[in-house]
PDB file of C-alpha atoms and ligand atoms in Angstrom:
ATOM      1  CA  UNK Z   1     315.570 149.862 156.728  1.00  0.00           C
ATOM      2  CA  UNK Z   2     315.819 146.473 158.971  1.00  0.00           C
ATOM      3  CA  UNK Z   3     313.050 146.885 161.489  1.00  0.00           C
ATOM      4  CA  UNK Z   4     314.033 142.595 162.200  1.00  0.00           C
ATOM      5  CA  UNK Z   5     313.559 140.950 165.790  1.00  0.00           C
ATOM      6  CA  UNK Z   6     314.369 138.025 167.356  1.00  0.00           C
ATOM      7  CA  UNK Z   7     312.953 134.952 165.654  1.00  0.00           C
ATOM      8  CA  UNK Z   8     311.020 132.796 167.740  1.00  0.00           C
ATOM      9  CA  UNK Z   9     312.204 129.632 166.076  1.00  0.00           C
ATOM     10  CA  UNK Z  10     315.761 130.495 166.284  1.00  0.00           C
ATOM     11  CA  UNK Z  11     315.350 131.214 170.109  1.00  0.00           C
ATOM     12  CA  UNK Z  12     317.013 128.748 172.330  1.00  0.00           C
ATOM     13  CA  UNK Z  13     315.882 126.923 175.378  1.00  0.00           C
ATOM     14  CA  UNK Z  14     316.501 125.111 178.886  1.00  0.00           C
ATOM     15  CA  UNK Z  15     313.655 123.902 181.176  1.00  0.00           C
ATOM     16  CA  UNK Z  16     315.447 126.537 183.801  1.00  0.00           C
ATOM     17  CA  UNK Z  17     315.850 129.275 181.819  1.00  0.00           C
ATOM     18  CA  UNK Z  18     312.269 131.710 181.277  1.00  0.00           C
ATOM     19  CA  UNK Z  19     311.001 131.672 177.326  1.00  0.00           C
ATOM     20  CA  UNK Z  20     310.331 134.992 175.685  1.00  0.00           C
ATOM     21  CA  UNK Z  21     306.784 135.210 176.904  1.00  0.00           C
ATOM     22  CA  UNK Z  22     303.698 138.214 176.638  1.00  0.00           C
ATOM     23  CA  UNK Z  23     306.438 140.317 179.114  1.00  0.00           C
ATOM     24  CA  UNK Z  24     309.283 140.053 176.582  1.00  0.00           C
ATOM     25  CA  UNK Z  25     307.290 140.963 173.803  1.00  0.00           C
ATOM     26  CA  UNK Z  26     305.987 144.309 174.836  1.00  0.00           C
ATOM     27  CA  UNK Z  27     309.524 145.207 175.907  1.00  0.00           C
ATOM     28  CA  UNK Z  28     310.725 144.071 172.470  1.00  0.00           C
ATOM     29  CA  UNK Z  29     307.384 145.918 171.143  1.00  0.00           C
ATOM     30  CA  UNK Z  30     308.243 149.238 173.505  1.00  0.00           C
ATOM     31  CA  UNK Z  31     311.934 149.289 171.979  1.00  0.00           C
ATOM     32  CA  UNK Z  32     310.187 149.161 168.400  1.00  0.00           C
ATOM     33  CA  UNK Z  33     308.093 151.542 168.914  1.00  0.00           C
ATOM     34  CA  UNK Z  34     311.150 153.989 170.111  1.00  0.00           C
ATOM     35  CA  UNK Z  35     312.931 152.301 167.405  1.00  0.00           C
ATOM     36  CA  UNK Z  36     313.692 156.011 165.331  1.00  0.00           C
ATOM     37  CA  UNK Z  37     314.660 157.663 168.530  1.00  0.00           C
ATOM     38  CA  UNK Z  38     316.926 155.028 169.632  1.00  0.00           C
ATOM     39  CA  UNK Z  39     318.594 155.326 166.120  1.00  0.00           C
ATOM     40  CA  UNK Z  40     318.844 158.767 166.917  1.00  0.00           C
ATOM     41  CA  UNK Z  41     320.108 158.935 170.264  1.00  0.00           C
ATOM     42  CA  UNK Z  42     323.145 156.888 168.622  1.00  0.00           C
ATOM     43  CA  UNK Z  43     323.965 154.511 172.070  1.00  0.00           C
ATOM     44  CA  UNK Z  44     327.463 153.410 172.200  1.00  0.00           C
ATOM     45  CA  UNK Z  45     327.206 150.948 175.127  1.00  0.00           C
ATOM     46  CA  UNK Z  46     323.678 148.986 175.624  1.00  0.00           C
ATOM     47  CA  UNK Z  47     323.002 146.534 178.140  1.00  0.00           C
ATOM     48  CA  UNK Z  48     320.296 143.765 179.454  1.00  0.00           C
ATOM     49  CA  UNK Z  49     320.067 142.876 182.757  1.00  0.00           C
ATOM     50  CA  UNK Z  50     318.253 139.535 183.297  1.00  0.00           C
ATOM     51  CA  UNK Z  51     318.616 138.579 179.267  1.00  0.00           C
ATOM     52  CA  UNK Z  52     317.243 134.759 180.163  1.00  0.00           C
ATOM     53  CA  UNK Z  53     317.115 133.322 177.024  1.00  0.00           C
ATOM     54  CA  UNK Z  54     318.373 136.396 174.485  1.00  0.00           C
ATOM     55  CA  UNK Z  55     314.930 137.316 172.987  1.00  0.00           C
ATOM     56  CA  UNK Z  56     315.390 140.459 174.153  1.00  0.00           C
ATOM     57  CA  UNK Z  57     319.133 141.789 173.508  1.00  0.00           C
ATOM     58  CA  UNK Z  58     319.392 139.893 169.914  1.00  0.00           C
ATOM     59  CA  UNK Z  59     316.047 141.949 169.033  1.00  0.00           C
ATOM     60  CA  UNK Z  60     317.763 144.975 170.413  1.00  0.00           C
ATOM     61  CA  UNK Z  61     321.097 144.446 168.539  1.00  0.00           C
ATOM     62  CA  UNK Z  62     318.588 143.634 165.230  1.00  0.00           C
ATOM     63  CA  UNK Z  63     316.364 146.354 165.313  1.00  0.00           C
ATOM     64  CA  UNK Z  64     319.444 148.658 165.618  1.00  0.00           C
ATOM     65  CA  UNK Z  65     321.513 146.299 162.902  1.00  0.00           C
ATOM     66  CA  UNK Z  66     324.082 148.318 160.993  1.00  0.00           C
ATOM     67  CA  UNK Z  67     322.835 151.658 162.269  1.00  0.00           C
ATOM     68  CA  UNK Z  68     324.065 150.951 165.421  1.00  0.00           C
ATOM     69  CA  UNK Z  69     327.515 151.869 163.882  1.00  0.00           C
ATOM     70  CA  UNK Z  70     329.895 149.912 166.057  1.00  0.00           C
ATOM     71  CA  UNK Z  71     327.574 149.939 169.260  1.00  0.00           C
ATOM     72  CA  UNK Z  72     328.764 147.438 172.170  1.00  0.00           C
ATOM     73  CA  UNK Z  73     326.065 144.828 173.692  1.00  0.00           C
ATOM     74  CA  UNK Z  74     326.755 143.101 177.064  1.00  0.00           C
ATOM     75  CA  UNK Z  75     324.058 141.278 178.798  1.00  0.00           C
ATOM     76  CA  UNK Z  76     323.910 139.847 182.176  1.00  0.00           C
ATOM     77  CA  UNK Z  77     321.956 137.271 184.259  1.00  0.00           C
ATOM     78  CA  UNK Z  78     322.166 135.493 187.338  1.00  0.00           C
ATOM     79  CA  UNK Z  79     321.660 132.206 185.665  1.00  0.00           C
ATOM     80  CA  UNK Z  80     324.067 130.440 184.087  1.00  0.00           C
ATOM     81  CA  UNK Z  81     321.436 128.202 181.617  1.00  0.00           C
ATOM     82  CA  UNK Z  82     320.327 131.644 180.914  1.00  0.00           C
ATOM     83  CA  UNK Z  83     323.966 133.085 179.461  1.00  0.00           C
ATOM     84  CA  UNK Z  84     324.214 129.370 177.704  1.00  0.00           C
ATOM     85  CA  UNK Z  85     320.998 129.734 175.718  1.00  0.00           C
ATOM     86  CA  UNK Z  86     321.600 133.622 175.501  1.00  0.00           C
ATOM     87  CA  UNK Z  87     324.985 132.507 173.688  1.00  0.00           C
ATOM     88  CA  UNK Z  88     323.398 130.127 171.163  1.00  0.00           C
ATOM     89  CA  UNK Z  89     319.947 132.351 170.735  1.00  0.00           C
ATOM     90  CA  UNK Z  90     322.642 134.837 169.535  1.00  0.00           C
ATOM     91  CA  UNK Z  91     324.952 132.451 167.529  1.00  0.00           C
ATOM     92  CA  UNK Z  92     321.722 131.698 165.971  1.00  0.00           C
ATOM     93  CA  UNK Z  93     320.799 135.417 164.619  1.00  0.00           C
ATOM     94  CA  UNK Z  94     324.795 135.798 163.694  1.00  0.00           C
ATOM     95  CA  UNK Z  95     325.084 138.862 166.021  1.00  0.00           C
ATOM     96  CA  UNK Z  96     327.477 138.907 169.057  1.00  0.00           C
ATOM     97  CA  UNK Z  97     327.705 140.369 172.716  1.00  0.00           C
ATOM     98  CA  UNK Z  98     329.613 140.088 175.858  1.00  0.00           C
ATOM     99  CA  UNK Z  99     327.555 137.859 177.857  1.00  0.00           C
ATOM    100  CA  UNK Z 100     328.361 137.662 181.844  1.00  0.00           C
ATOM    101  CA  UNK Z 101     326.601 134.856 184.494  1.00  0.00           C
ATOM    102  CA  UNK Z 102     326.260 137.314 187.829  1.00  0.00           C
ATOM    103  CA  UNK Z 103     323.831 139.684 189.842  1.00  0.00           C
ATOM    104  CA  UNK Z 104     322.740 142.581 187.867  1.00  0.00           C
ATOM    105  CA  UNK Z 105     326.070 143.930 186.948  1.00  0.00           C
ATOM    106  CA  UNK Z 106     328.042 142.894 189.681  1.00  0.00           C
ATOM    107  CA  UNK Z 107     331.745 142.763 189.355  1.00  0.00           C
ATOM    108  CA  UNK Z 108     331.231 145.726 186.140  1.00  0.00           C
ATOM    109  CA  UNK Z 109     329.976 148.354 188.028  1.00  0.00           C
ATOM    110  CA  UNK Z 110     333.755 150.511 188.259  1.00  0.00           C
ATOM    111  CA  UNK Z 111     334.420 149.051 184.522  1.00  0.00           C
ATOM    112  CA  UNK Z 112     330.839 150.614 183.381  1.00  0.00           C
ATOM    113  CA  UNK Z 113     329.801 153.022 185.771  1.00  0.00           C
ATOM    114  CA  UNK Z 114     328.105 156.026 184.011  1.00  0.00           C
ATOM    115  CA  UNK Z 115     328.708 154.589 180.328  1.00  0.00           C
ATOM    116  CA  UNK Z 116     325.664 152.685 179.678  1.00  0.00           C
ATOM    117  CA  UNK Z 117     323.653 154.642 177.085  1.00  0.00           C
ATOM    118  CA  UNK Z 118     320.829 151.886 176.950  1.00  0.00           C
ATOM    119  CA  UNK Z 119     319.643 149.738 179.601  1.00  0.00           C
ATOM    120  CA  UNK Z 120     316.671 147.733 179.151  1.00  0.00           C
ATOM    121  CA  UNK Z 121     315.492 145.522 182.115  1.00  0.00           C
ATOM    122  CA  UNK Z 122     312.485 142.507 182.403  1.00  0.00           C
ATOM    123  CA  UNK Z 123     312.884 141.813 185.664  1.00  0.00           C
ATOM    124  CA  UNK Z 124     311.683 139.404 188.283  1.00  0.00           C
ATOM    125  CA  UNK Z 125     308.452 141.121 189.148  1.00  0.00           C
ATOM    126  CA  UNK Z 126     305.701 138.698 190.643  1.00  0.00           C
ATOM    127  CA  UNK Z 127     305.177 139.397 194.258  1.00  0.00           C
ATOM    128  CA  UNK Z 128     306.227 136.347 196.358  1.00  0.00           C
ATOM    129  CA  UNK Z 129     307.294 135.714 199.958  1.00  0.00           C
ATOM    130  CA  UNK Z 130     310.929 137.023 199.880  1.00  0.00           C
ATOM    131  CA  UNK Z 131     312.426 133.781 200.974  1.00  0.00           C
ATOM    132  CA  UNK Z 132     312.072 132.697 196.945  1.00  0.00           C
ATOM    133  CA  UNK Z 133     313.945 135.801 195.881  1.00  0.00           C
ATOM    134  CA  UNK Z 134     317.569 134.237 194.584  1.00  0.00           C
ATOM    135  CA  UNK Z 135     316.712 130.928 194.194  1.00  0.00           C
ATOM    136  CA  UNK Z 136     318.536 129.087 191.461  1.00  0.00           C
ATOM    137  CA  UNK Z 137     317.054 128.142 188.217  1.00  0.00           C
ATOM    138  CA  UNK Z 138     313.877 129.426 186.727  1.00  0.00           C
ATOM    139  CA  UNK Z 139     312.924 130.648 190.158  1.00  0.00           C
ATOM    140  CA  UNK Z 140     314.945 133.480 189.755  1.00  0.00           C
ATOM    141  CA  UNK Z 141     312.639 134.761 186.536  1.00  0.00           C
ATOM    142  CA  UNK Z 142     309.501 135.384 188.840  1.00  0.00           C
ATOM    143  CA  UNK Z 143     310.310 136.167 191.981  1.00  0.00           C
ATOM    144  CA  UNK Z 144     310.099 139.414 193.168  1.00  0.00           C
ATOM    145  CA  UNK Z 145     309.878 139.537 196.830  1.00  0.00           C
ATOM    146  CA  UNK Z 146     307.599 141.922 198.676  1.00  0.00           C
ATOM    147  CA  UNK Z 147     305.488 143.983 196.272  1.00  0.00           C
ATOM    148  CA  UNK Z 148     307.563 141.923 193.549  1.00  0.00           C
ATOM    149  CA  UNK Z 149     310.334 144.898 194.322  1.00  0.00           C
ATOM    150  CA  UNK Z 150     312.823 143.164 195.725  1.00  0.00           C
ATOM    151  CA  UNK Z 151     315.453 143.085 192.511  1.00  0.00           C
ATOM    152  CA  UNK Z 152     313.433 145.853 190.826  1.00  0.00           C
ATOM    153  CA  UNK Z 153     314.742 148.360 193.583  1.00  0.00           C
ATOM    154  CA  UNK Z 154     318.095 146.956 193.322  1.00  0.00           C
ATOM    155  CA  UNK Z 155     318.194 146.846 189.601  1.00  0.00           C
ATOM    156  CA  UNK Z 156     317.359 150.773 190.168  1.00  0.00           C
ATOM    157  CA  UNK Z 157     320.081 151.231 192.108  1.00  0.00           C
ATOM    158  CA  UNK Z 158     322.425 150.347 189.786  1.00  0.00           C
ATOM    159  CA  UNK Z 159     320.985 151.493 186.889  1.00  0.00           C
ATOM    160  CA  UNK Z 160     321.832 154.826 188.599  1.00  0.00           C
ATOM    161  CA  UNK Z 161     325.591 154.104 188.811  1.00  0.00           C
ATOM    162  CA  UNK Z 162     325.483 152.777 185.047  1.00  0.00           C
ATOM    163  CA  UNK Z 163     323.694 154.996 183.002  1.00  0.00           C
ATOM    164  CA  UNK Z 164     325.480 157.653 181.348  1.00  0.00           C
ATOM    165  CA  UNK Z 165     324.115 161.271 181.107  1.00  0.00           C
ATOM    166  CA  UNK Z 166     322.201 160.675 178.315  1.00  0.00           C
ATOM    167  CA  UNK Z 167     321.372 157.058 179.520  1.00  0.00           C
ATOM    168  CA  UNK Z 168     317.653 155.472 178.837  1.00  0.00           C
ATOM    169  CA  UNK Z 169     316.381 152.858 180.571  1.00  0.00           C
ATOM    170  CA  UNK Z 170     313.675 151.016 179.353  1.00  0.00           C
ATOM    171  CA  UNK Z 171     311.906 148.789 182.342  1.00  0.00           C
ATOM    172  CA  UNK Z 172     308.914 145.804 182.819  1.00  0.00           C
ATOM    173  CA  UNK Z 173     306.743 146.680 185.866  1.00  0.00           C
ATOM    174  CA  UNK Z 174     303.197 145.237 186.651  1.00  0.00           C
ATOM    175  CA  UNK Z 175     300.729 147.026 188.151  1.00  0.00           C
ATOM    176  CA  UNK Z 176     301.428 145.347 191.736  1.00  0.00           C
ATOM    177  CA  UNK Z 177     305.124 146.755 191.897  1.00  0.00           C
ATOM    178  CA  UNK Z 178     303.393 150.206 192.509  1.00  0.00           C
ATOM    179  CA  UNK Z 179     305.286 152.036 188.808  1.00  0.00           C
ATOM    180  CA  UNK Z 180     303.905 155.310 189.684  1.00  0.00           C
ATOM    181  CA  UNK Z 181     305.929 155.174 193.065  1.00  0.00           C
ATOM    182  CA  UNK Z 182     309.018 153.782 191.511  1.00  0.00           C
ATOM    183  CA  UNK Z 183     308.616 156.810 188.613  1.00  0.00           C
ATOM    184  CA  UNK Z 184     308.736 159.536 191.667  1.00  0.00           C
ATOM    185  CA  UNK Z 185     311.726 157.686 192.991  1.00  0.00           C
ATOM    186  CA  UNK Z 186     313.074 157.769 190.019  1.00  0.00           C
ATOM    187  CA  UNK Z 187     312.107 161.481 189.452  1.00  0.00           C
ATOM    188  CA  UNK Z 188     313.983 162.361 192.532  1.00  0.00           C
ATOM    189  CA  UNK Z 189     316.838 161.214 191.494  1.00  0.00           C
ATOM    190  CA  UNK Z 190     316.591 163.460 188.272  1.00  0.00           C
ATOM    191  CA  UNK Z 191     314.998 161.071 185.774  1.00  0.00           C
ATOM    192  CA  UNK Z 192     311.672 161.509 183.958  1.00  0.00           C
ATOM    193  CA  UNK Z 193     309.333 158.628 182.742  1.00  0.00           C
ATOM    194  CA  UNK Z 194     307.175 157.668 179.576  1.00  0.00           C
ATOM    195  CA  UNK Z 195     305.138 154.605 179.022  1.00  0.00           C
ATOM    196  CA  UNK Z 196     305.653 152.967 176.279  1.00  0.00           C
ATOM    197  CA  UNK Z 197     303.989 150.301 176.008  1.00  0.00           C
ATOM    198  CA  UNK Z 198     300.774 149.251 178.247  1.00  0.00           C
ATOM    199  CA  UNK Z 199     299.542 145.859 178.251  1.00  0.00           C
ATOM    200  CA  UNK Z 200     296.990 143.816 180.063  1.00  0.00           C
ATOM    201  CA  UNK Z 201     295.782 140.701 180.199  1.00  0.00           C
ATOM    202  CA  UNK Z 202     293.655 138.471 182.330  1.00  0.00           C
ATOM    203  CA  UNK Z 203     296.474 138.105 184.756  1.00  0.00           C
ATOM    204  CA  UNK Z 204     298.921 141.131 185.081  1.00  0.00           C
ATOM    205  CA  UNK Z 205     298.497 144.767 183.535  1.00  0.00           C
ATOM    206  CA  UNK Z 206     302.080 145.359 182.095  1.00  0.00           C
ATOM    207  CA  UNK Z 207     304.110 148.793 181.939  1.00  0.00           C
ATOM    208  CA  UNK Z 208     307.119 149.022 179.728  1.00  0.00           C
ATOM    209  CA  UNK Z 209     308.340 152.433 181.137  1.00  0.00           C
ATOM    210  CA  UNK Z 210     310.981 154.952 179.618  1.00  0.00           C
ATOM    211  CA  UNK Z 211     313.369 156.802 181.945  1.00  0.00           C
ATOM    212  CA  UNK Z 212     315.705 159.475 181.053  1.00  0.00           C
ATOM    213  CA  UNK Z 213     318.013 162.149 182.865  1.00  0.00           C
ATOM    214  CA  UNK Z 214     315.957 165.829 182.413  1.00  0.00           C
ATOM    215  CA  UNK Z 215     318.403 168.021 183.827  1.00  0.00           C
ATOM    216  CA  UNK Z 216     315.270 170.172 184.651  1.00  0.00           C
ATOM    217  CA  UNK Z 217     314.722 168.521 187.798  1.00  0.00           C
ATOM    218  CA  UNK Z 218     315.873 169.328 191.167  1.00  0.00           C
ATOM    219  CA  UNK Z 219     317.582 166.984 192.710  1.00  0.00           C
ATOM    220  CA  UNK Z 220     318.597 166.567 196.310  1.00  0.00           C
ATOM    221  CA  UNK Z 221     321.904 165.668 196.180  1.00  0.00           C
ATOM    222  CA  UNK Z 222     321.808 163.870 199.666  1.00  0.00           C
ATOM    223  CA  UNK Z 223     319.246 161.541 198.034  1.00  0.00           C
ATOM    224  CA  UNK Z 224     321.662 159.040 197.762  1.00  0.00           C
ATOM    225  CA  UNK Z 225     319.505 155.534 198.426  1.00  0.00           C
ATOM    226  CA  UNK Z 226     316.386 154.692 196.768  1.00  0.00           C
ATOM    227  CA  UNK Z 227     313.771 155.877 199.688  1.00  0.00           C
ATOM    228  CA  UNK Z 228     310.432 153.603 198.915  1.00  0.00           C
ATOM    229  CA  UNK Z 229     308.655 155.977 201.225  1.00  0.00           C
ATOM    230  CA  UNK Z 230     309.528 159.065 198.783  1.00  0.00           C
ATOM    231  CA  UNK Z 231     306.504 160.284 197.484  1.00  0.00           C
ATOM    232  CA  UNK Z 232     307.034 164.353 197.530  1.00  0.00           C
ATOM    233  CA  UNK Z 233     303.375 165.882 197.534  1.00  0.00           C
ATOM    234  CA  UNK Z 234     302.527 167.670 194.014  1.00  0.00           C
ATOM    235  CA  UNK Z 235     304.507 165.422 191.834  1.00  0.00           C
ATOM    236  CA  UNK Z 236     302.250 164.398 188.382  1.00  0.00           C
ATOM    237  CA  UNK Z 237     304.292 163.493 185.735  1.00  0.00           C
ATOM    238  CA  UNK Z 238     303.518 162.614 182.724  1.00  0.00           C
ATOM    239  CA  UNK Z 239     303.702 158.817 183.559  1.00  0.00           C
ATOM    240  CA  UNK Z 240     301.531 159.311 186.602  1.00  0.00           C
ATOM    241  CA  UNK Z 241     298.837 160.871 184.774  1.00  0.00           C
ATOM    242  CA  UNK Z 242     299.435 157.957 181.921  1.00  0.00           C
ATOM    243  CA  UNK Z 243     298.819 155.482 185.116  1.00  0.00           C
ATOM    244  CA  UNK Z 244     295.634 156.655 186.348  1.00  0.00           C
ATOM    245  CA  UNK Z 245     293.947 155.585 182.682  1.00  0.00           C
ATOM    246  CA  UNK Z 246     295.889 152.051 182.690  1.00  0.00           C
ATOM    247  CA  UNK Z 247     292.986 150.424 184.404  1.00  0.00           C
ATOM    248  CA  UNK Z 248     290.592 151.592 180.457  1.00  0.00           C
ATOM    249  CA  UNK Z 249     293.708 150.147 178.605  1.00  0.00           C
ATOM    250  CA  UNK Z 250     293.021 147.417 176.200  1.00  0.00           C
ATOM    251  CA  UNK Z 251     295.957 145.813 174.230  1.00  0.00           C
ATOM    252  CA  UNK Z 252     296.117 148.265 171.031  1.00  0.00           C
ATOM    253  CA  UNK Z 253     299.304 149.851 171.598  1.00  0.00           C
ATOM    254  CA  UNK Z 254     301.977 148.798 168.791  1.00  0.00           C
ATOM    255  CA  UNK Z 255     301.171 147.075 165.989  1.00  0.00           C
ATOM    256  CA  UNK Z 256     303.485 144.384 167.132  1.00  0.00           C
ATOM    257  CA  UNK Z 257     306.231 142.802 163.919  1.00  0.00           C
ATOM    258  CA  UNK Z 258     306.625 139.290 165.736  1.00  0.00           C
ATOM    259  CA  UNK Z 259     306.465 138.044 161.900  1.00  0.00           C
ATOM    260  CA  UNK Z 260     309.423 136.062 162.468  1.00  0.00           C
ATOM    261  CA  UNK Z 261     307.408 133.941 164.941  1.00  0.00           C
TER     262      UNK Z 261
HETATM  263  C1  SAM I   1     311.305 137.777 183.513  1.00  0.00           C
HETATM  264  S1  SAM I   1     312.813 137.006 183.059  1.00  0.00           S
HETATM  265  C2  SAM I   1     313.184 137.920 181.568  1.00  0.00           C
HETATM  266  C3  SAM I   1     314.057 137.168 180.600  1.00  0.00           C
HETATM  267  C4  SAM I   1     314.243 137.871 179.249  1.00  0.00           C
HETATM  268  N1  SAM I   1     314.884 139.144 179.398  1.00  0.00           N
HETATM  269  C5  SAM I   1     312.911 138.070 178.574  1.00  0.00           C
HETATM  270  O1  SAM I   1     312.399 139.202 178.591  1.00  0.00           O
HETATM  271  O2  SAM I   1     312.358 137.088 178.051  1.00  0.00           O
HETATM  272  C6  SAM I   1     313.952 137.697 184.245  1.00  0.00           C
HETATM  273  C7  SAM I   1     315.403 137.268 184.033  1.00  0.00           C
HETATM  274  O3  SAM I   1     316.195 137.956 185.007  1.00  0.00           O
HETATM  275  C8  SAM I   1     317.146 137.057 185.551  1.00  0.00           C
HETATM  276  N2  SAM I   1     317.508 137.548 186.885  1.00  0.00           N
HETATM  277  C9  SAM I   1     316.796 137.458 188.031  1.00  0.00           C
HETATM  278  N3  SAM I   1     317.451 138.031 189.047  1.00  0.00           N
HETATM  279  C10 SAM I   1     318.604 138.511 188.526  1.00  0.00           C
HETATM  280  C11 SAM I   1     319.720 139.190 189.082  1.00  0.00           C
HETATM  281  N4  SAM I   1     319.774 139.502 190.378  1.00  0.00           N
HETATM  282  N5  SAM I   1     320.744 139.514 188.260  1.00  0.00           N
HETATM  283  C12 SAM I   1     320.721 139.186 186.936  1.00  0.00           C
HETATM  284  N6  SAM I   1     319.684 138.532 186.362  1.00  0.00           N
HETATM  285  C13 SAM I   1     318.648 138.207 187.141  1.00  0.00           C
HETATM  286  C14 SAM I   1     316.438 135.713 185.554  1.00  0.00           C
HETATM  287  O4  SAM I   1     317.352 134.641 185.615  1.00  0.00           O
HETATM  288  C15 SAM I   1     315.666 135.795 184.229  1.00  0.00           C
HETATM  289  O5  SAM I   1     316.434 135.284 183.166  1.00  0.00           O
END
């Protein structure tokens, strides 16, 4: 069984492009951990948004290896360093995946729109003044706007239009981007939410949350926009009640298998 991830030492770099960091690994340590399901669930098309520089998507496309029978990969970011050392990260683990320089998935949103079976997302997430959102470079890796929600809620947007029916989405927030309000927007909009991973350290108390279509839900179909006010009165899902314990949470979640490091 390969269970193999992204080797640190084969990972390539640019001073403007963000290096697989405590974020990347508990996303890389959150798709482990779902590692049998994911098998399961047999995606076709998976896709990074933001893959900076490929620690992420070449762990994906490992961990899956040969069971992904025939599974695409494409990978996006806004950074063009970032799809160079993507490239060569990739080159260097011998596995291969369409790799495209623009905003989220702008420019493939007719091409892919409801195909995507597995989306997984580190995005931009610090809170800063929303001037720095979309600045070139490494900027772009941090910089989150208001509430750090700035891409996230776009990101969301067209995760929506991407995923297919049976489409997961697998997404970094920190405790300032408010996750319980993004998982009732989410839930709105007919998708239900599991952490995965939970990780905190001195500065930032990391989520890696799961999101899936349960066609159990209601959903009001002229609740076409993200609403960030939309908070309907009784919801408690299962992440909610996961993110009112976060604050006990010590780092103890998955035995992480950076041996590679
Ligand atoms: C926190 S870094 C994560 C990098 C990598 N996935 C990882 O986990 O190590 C966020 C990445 O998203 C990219 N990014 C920021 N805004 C973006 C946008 N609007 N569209 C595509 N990529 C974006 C950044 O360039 C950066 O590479």
């Amino acid at each position: 069984m390969s269970s193999r991830i992204a080797q640190i030492r084969l990972v390539s770099s640019h001073s403007e492009v963000y290096e697989p960091c405590d974020d990347s690994f508990a996303l890389v340590d959150a798709l482990l951990a779902d590692r049998k399901n994911l098998l399961e669930h047999k995606p076709t098309l998976c896709m990074e948004v933001g893959c900076g520089s490929g620690y992420v998507i070449t762990s994906l496309m490992l961990m899956l290896g040969e069971e992904a029978n025939g599974a695409q990969f494409i990978a996006t970011d806004i950074n063009h360093h970032a799809v160079r050392v993507t490239q060569e990260t990739m080159e260097a683990h011998r596995v291969h995946a369409e790799l495209i320089n623009t905003d989220i998935a702008s420019g493939l949103e007719n091409r892919l729109a409801g195909l995507v079976d597995l989306l997984v997302v580190n995005p931009p997430y610090v809170p800063t003044p929303e001037e720095e959102v979309g600045r070139e470079g490494i900027a772009s890796a941090w910089a989150g706007g208001e509430n750090g929600r700035s891409v996230i809620d776009r990101i969301l947007l067209v995760a929506l239009k991407l995923l297919s029916k049976r489409g997961w989405l697998y997404m970094v927030t920190l405790t300032a981007n408010n996750p319980s309000q993004i998982c009732r927007q989410m839930r709105k909009k007919g998708y239900d939410s599991r952490i995965i991973v939970q990780r905190s350290t001195e500065e930032e108390s990391l989520h890696i949350i799961k999101f899936w279509k349960d066609f159990d839900i209601e959903v009001d179909a002229k609740d076409v926009v993200l609403n960030s006010n939309a908070a309907p009165a009784g919801v408690m899902d299962s992440v909610l009640s996961q993110l009112h314990r976060l604050s006990f949470w010590r780092s103890s979640d998955v035995n992480s298998s950076r041996s590679g490091k």
